[in-house]
Amino acid sequence: MSTETPVVVDQEQPKTPLLERFPGRGSAVAWPLTLAGIVVTVAGCFLSWSYSSDVLGDLSINFYPGGVQNCMILLALVTLVFLLAHRGPLTRLGSWVDTAAAVRVLGLGALGYMTLALVLIAVQAGGLININPGGWVSWLGSLAMAAGGLMLVSEPHKDPLFAKTSSWVEISTIIVMMALVLFGAAYALGIADGGSFVLFLVLLAAVAFALAKSGVFTWIGIIAQKNRQVLMLGAFVVAFLFPFTQGGSDENMSIATQVLIFAATALGLNIVVGLAGLLDLGYIAFLGAGAYVGASLSTSTFAQIGWKPPFIVVVVVGALFSATLGLIIGSPTLRVSGDYLAIVTLAFGEIFRLTMGNLDGNNGPDLTNGPNGIPAIPDLKLGSFDFGQPHVVLGITLGRFANYYFLLLVLAAVIITIFSRLNNSRIGRGWVAIREDEKAAEAMGVNVFGLKLFAFAGGAFLAGMAGTVKAHHDVSVSPDQYVFLESAFLLAAIVLGGMGTVAGVLVGATILKLLPEKLRFVADYRLLIFGLLLVLMMRFRPEGLVASQRRKLEFHEEDEGLAERIEEVHLEEQGATA
């Protein structure tokens, strides 16, 4: 009788995450330690942080917190809410979200915030000796918050996907969110100091990451889908009210108008790249084509075309001219794809820039005034309304850039409507099919070439519309405004925000236009910082900051649980509708 020796198979044990190996994890002192850290941090914010009064605003006054200190207090209070939801009077909220994960993120965010604040004070004031005791008190408090949060253990909770809330709660949540966006944007633009702005970004990142880790964003995404019309109306109202929060500041409104121009142009590129999957590296040429049409048909003394139609006609002509360029370039080049298409479109962008520089009467027809461009473009006038003159509304002075802001807001609304309709149509589904697998889409009967050409021309049409307004907003048009780097930034806005989504493009455009304006104190390193951010995004969130569920599943195919949960919610909603 033979006996077989059992074979022992070494099974790889799952690795324990680093945060779960933190000493004292699950200890009874975790909750009181975090609470004590919050109290100490807030108490330190009411004390002076710096001897110098010109560092990070003014942090040298006792019992009168500055802007940086108020942000730290806000971060501590948000941590307190999640801590009380973990164990305390708000445990009903904690039964739906991962409160321990949120406290961990917020605690680490608070520690990072305070560490960065002390470093900035030391650098700007001339050494650590210039940090007052209040700064060290708040730093020790944030250290206790981080340690206590790392010691907390996540408890079982219900899935936010299945949370049932009344309509008034959902609508109230959307209203509160929109109000926070409005006042947060106004506050961010009002921050003059670069270091204070960076600290504000740390605060936003910590809160956003905590909401994502806890599952709150999952619930917010669900109610946003259920109340899409309310959300869109709220977003438009917030955008409309924004100029009234700036107190007539032309500087801030100039940034806001640049963001809208950039976002409107990026939405057109989002059709080409985000939906159809066509890598276009020369898209800035279509914006330039619209701008040159707007400048050439204006009443500028340097414009060489004698026809001066109304501006509404100029917008249509500029958009059609850009779309025609898209058809001319796309017809022969869309037969190729991938890297070859990227090279061809990059060449087209450079050809456009050089052509506009050569149409000076010497190397070609005298149409664009060559490298000097078309300057002295007058402000728009629609009827009796002069966009160059300030207007007083409700006692608030709205300057030149505020006037263009409202015009661009209407234009952006039109572009968003067009994009959304196309995205949800049969054409949009055809674009997505082409992006996923061109050969499979063609085998299923999709007119691949026709839809690709339509995407190219449609995206160019939207860029041309934005370009006609940009010409009057910028007062001049020249070839050096439309270089390859601008196309790269447009593409980066889509990738950063989320390909194929409206909100993602708006977020990406805002980040890429706002950060360079506020980070001028590191002007030599802005591109380096931007590159590092993109590398981190591609590593940890390749689908973008605001991604659709489809894109999430494309980049995280292994997350079968996410797919199953989404399917269950859809089935449940269909059953409720039936």
Coordinates of C-alpha atoms in Angstrom, one line a residue, residues 120-338:
L120 CA 6.3 78.8 3.9
I121 CA 6.5 81.0 7.0
A122 CA 10.1 80.0 7.6
V123 CA 11.1 80.6 4.0
Q124 CA 9.4 84.0 3.6
A125 CA 10.1 85.3 7.1
G126 CA 13.7 84.1 7.3
G127 CA 13.9 81.0 9.5
L128 CA 12.0 78.8 11.9
I129 CA 12.7 81.2 14.7
N130 CA 10.1 83.6 13.2
I131 CA 7.3 81.0 13.7
N132 CA 5.2 82.0 16.7
P133 CA 3.9 79.4 19.2
G134 CA 0.5 79.3 17.7
G135 CA 1.9 77.7 14.5
W136 CA 3.6 74.9 16.5
V137 CA 0.5 74.3 18.6
S138 CA -1.6 73.8 15.5
W139 CA 1.1 71.6 13.9
L140 CA 1.1 69.4 17.0
G141 CA -2.7 69.2 16.9
S142 CA -2.6 68.2 13.2
L143 CA -0.1 65.5 14.1
A144 CA -2.5 64.2 16.7
M145 CA -5.3 64.3 14.2
A146 CA -3.2 62.3 11.7
A147 CA -2.1 59.7 14.3
G148 CA -5.6 59.3 15.6
G149 CA -7.1 58.9 12.2
L150 CA -4.5 56.3 11.2
M151 CA -5.5 54.3 14.3
L152 CA -9.2 54.3 13.5
V153 CA -10.6 51.1 12.0
S154 CA -13.3 51.2 9.3
E155 CA -16.5 49.6 10.3
P156 CA -19.1 47.9 8.0
H157 CA -21.4 50.3 6.4
K158 CA -24.2 50.3 3.8
D159 CA -23.4 51.0 0.2
P160 CA -24.2 54.6 -0.7
L161 CA -25.5 53.4 -4.1
F162 CA -28.6 52.1 -2.4
A163 CA -29.3 55.1 -0.2
K164 CA -32.9 56.3 -0.4
T165 CA -33.4 60.0 0.2
S166 CA -36.3 62.3 -0.4
S167 CA -36.3 64.7 -3.2
W168 CA -36.1 67.8 -1.0
V169 CA -32.9 66.5 0.7
E170 CA -31.3 65.8 -2.7
I171 CA -32.3 69.2 -4.1
S172 CA -31.2 70.9 -0.9
T173 CA -27.8 69.1 -1.2
I174 CA -27.4 70.4 -4.8
I175 CA -28.2 73.9 -3.7
V176 CA -25.6 73.8 -0.9
M177 CA -23.1 72.4 -3.3
M178 CA -23.7 75.1 -5.8
A179 CA -23.4 77.8 -3.1
L180 CA -20.1 76.3 -1.9
V181 CA -18.8 76.3 -5.5
L182 CA -19.8 80.0 -6.0
F183 CA -18.2 81.3 -2.8
G184 CA -15.2 78.9 -3.1
A185 CA -14.4 80.2 -6.6
A186 CA -14.9 83.8 -5.4
Y187 CA -12.6 83.2 -2.5
A188 CA -9.9 81.4 -4.5
L189 CA -9.7 84.2 -7.1
G190 CA -9.5 86.8 -4.3
I191 CA -6.4 85.2 -2.9
A192 CA -3.5 87.4 -3.9
D193 CA -0.7 85.5 -2.2
G194 CA 0.6 82.5 -4.0
G195 CA 1.5 80.5 -0.9
S196 CA -2.0 81.1 0.5
F197 CA -3.5 79.9 -2.7
V198 CA -1.4 76.7 -2.7
L199 CA -2.6 76.0 0.9
F200 CA -6.2 76.5 -0.2
L201 CA -5.6 73.9 -2.9
V202 CA -4.3 71.5 -0.3
L203 CA -7.5 72.1 1.7
L204 CA -9.7 71.4 -1.4
A205 CA -7.6 68.3 -2.3
A206 CA -7.9 66.9 1.2
V207 CA -11.7 67.4 1.5
A208 CA -12.3 66.1 -2.0
F209 CA -10.2 63.0 -1.5
A210 CA -11.9 62.3 1.9
L211 CA -15.4 62.6 0.3
A212 CA -14.3 60.2 -2.4
K213 CA -12.8 57.6 0.0
S214 CA -15.8 57.8 2.3
G215 CA -18.3 57.2 -0.5
V216 CA -20.0 60.6 -0.3
F217 CA -19.2 61.3 -3.9
T218 CA -20.9 58.1 -5.0
W219 CA -24.1 59.3 -3.5
I220 CA -23.6 62.8 -4.9
G221 CA -23.1 61.3 -8.3
I222 CA -26.4 59.4 -8.0
I223 CA -28.5 62.4 -7.0
A224 CA -26.8 64.5 -9.7
Q225 CA -28.0 61.9 -12.3
K226 CA -31.5 61.8 -10.8
N227 CA -31.8 65.6 -10.7
R228 CA -29.8 66.5 -13.7
Q229 CA -32.0 69.4 -14.8
V230 CA -31.8 71.0 -11.3
L231 CA -28.0 70.5 -11.3
M232 CA -27.6 72.2 -14.7
L233 CA -29.9 75.1 -13.7
G234 CA -27.9 75.5 -10.4
A235 CA -24.6 75.5 -12.3
F236 CA -25.8 78.1 -14.7
V237 CA -27.1 80.3 -11.9
V238 CA -23.8 80.0 -10.1
A239 CA -21.9 81.0 -13.2
F240 CA -24.3 83.9 -13.8
L241 CA -23.9 85.2 -10.3
F242 CA -20.1 84.9 -10.2
P243 CA -19.3 88.4 -11.5
F244 CA -21.5 89.9 -8.8
T245 CA -19.1 88.4 -6.2
Q246 CA -16.0 90.1 -7.6
G247 CA -16.8 93.7 -6.6
G248 CA -15.9 95.0 -10.1
S249 CA -12.5 93.4 -10.2
D250 CA -11.3 93.4 -13.8
E251 CA -8.3 91.2 -12.9
N252 CA -10.4 88.3 -11.7
M253 CA -13.0 88.6 -14.4
S254 CA -10.2 88.6 -17.0
I255 CA -9.1 85.2 -15.6
A256 CA -12.7 84.0 -15.7
T257 CA -13.3 85.0 -19.3
Q258 CA -10.0 83.2 -20.3
V259 CA -11.3 80.1 -18.5
L260 CA -14.5 80.2 -20.4
I261 CA -12.8 80.7 -23.8
F262 CA -10.4 77.8 -23.0
A263 CA -13.3 75.6 -21.8
A264 CA -15.5 76.3 -24.8
T265 CA -12.6 75.4 -27.1
A266 CA -11.8 72.3 -25.1
L267 CA -15.4 71.1 -25.4
G268 CA -15.0 71.1 -29.1
L269 CA -11.8 69.1 -28.9
N270 CA -13.6 66.7 -26.5
I271 CA -15.7 65.6 -29.4
V272 CA -12.7 64.7 -31.4
V273 CA -10.6 63.2 -28.7
G274 CA -13.0 62.2 -25.9
L275 CA -15.8 60.7 -28.0
A276 CA -14.3 59.7 -31.3
G277 CA -10.8 58.9 -30.0
L278 CA -8.9 60.9 -32.7
L279 CA -5.7 62.4 -31.4
D280 CA -5.6 66.0 -32.7
L281 CA -2.5 67.9 -31.9
G282 CA -3.2 70.9 -34.1
Y283 CA -6.7 71.8 -32.8
I284 CA -5.6 75.3 -31.8
A285 CA -5.6 76.2 -35.5
F286 CA -9.4 76.0 -35.6
L287 CA -9.6 78.5 -32.7
G288 CA -7.2 80.7 -34.6
A289 CA -9.2 80.5 -37.8
G290 CA -12.3 81.7 -36.0
A291 CA -10.3 84.5 -34.4
Y292 CA -8.8 85.7 -37.7
V293 CA -12.3 85.7 -39.2
G294 CA -13.6 87.8 -36.3
A295 CA -10.7 90.2 -36.6
S296 CA -10.8 90.5 -40.4
L297 CA -14.5 91.3 -40.4
S298 CA -14.2 93.8 -37.5
T299 CA -13.9 97.5 -37.9
S300 CA -10.2 97.5 -37.0
T301 CA -8.2 99.9 -39.2
F302 CA -5.8 97.0 -39.9
A303 CA -8.5 94.6 -41.2
Q304 CA -8.1 94.2 -44.9
I305 CA -11.7 92.9 -45.7
G306 CA -14.2 95.6 -46.5
W307 CA -17.3 93.6 -45.5
K308 CA -18.4 94.4 -41.9
P309 CA -21.5 92.3 -41.1
P310 CA -23.2 92.1 -37.7
F311 CA -21.5 90.1 -35.1
I312 CA -24.0 87.3 -35.2
V313 CA -23.2 86.8 -38.8
V314 CA -19.4 86.9 -38.0
V315 CA -19.9 84.1 -35.5
V316 CA -21.6 81.9 -38.1
V317 CA -19.0 82.7 -40.7
G318 CA -16.1 82.0 -38.4
A319 CA -17.6 78.7 -37.2
L320 CA -18.3 77.6 -40.8
F321 CA -14.8 78.7 -42.0
S322 CA -13.2 76.6 -39.2
A323 CA -15.5 73.6 -40.0
T324 CA -14.5 73.9 -43.7
L325 CA -10.9 73.8 -42.7
G326 CA -11.7 70.7 -40.7
L327 CA -13.3 69.0 -43.7
I328 CA -10.4 70.0 -46.0
I329 CA -7.8 68.7 -43.6
G330 CA -9.8 65.7 -42.4
S331 CA -10.8 64.3 -45.8
P332 CA -7.3 63.1 -46.8
T333 CA -5.9 62.6 -43.3
L334 CA -8.6 60.6 -41.5
R335 CA -7.7 57.6 -43.5
V336 CA -4.8 57.2 -41.0
S337 CA -5.1 56.8 -37.3
G338 CA -3.1 56.8 -34.1

